[in-house]
Short mmCIF file of C-alpha atoms in Angstrom, two decimals:
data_model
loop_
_atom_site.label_atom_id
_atom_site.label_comp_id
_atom_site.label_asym_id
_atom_site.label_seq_id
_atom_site.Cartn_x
_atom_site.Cartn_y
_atom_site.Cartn_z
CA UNK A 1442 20.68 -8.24 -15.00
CA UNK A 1443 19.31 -10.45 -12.32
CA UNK A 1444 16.59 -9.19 -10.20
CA UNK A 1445 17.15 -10.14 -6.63
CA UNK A 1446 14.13 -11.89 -4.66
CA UNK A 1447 13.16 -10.73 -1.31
CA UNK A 1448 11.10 -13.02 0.66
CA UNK A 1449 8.57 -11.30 3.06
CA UNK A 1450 9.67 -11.05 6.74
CA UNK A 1451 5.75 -12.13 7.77
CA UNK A 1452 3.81 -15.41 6.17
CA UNK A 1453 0.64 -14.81 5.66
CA UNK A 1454 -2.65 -13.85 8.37
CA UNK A 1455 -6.04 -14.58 8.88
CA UNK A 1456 -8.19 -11.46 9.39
CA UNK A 1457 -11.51 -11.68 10.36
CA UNK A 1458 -13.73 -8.10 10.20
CA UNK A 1459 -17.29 -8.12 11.02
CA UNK A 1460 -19.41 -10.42 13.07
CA UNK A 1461 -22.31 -13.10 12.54
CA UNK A 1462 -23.99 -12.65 8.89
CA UNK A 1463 -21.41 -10.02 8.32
CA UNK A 1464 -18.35 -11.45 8.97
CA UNK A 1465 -15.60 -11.70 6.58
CA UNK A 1466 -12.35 -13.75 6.62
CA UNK A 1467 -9.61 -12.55 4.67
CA UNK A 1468 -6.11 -13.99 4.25
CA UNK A 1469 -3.47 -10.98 3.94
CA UNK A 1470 -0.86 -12.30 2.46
CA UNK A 1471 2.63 -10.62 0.67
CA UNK A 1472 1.25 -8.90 -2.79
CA UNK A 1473 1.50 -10.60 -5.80
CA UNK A 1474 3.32 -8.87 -8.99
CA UNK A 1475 -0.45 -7.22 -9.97
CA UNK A 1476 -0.91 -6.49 -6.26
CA UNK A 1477 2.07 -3.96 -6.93
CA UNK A 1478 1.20 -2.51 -9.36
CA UNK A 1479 -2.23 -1.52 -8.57
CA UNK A 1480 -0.97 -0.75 -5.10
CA UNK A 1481 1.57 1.50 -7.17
CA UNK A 1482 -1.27 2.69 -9.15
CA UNK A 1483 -3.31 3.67 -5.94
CA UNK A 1484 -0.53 5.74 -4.62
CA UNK A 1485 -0.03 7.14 -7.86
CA UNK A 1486 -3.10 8.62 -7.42
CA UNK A 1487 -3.07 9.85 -4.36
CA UNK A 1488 0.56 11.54 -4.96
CA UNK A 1489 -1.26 13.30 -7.75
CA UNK A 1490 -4.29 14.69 -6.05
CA UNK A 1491 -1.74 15.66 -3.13
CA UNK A 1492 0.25 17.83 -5.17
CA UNK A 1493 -3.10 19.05 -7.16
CA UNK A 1494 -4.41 20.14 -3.34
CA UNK A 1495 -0.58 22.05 -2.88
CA UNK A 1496 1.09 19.32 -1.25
CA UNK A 1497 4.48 18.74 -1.75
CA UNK A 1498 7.09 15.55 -2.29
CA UNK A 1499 8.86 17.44 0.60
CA UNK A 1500 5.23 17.20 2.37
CA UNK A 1501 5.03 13.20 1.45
CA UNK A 1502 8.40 12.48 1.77
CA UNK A 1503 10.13 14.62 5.21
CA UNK A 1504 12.86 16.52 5.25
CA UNK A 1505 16.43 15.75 5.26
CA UNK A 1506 16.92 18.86 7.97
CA UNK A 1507 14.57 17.74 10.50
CA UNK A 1508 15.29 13.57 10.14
CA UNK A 1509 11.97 12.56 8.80
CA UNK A 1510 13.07 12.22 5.26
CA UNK A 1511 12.22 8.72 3.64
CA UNK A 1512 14.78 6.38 3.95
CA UNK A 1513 13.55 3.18 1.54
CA UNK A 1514 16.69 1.47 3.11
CA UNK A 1515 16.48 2.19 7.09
CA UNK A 1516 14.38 1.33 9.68
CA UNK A 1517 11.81 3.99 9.35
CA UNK A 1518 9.83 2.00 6.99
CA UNK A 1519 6.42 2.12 9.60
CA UNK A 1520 6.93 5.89 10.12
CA UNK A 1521 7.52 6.39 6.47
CA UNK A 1522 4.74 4.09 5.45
CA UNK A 1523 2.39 5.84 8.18
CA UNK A 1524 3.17 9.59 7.22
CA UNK A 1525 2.40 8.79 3.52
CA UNK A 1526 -1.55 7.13 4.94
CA UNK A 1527 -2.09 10.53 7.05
CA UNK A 1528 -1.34 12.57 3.84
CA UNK A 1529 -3.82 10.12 2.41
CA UNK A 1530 -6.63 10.53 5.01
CA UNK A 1531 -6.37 14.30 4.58
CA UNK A 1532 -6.17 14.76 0.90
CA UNK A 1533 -8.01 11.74 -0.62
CA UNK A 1534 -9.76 9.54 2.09
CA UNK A 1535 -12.04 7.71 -0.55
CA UNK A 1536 -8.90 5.96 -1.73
CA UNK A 1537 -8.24 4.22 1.74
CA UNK A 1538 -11.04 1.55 1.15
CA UNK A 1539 -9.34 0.47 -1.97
CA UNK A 1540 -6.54 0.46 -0.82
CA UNK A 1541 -7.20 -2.07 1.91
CA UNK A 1542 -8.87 -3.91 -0.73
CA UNK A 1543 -5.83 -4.49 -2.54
CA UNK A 1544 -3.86 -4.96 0.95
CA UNK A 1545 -6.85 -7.64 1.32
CA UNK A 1546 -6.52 -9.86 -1.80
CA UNK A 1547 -9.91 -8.72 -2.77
CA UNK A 1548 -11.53 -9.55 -5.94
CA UNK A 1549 -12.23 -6.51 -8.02
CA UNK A 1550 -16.34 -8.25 -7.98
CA UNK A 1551 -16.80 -8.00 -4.36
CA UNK A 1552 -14.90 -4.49 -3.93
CA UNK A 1553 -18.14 -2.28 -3.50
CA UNK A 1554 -19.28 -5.01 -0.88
CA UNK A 1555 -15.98 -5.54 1.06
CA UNK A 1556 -15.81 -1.59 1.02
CA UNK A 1557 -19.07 -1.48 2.79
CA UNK A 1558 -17.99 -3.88 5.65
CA UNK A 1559 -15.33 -2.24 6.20
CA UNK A 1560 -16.43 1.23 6.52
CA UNK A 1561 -19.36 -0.33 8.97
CA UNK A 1562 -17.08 -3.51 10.91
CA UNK A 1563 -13.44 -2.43 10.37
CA UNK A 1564 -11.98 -1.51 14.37
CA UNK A 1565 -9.52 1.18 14.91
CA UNK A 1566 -6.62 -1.74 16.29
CA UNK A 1567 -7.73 -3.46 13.68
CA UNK A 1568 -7.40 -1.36 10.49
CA UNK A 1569 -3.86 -0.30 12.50
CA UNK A 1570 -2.84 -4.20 12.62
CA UNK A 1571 -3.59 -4.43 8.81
CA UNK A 1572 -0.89 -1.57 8.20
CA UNK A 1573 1.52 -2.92 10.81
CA UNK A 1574 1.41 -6.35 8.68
CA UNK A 1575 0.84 -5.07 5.26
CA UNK A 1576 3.99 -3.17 5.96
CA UNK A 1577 6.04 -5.91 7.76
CA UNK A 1578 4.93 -8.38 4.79
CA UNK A 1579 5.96 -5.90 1.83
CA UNK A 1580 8.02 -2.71 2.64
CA UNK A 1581 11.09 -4.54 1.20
CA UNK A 1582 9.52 -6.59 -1.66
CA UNK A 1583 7.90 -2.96 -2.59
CA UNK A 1584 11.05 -1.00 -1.86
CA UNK A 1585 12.81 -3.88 -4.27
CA UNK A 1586 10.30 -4.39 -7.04
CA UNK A 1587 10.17 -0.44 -7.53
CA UNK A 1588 13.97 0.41 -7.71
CA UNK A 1589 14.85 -2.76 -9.34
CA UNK A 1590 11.90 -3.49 -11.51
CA UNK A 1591 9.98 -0.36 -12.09
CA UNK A 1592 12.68 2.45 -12.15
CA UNK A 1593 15.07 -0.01 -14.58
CA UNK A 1594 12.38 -0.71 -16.62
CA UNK A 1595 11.31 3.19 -16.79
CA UNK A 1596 14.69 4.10 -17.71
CA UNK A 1597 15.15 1.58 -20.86
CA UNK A 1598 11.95 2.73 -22.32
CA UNK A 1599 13.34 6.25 -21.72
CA UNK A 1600 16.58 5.54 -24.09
CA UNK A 1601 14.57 3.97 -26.66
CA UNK A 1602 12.30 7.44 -26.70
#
């Protein structure tokens, strides 16, 4: 079976954090494959320590009484995408620089020093804009490579156990 290709709705952006000496240009672009999966690795680990603090998948996820459930196929992918980084910043804010790491392109060698410019140079707008385009460039290539890559995947390996 075919896996369709989703192209992302925003080409790539130049964003520059940090001024003089300490200025860094990044170019956020659409994740590659190994972008996913260590951005699906990230949230993995956040879900986890969420649900070791007494979270819940109701918690991450909304509820279906109350209209905030998430809906992978509607157009709540921001408010979706933006209630799963608040459950983030209060259960497991260390995570966050990573994660902009890998929403940055960053080399796993200059991690510890990107992480370090961006906790002292990163702006409120601008750590917002990052979101708004890291979302806007991936929500449906993510949406598409987990339920028709990962979860078909998953399932084979589960009927050969």
């Amino acid at each position: 079976e075919a896996v369709e290709l989703i192209e992302p709705a925003v080409t790539a952006k130049e964003v520059v954090v940090g001024v003089g000496e300490n200025k860094l240009i990044f170019i956020q672009k659409p994740l590659t494959f190994f972008g996913k999966i260590e951005f699906f690795s990230i949230a993995g680990k956040a879900v986890e320590s969420i649900l070791k603090d007494g979270g819940s998948v109701y918690d991450m996820l909304g509820s279906v009484e109350d209209g905030s459930a998430l809906d992978v196929t509607g157009g709540g992918e921001t408010d979706a995408f933006i209630r799963g980084i608040a459950l983030i910043v209060q259960h497991v804010p260390e995570i966050l620089p990573e994660l902009y790491c890998v929403i940055l392109n960053v080399s796993r060698g200059e991690r510890e020093y990107v992480k370090l410019r961006l906790e002292e140079d990163l702006q409120d707008a601008q750590g917002f804009e990052i979101l708004e385009t890291f979302v806007e460039q991936n929500w449906d290539i993510l949406t598409n490579f987990f339920t028709q890559g990962i979860l078909p995947l998953v399932q084979r390996v589960q009927k050969r156990m």
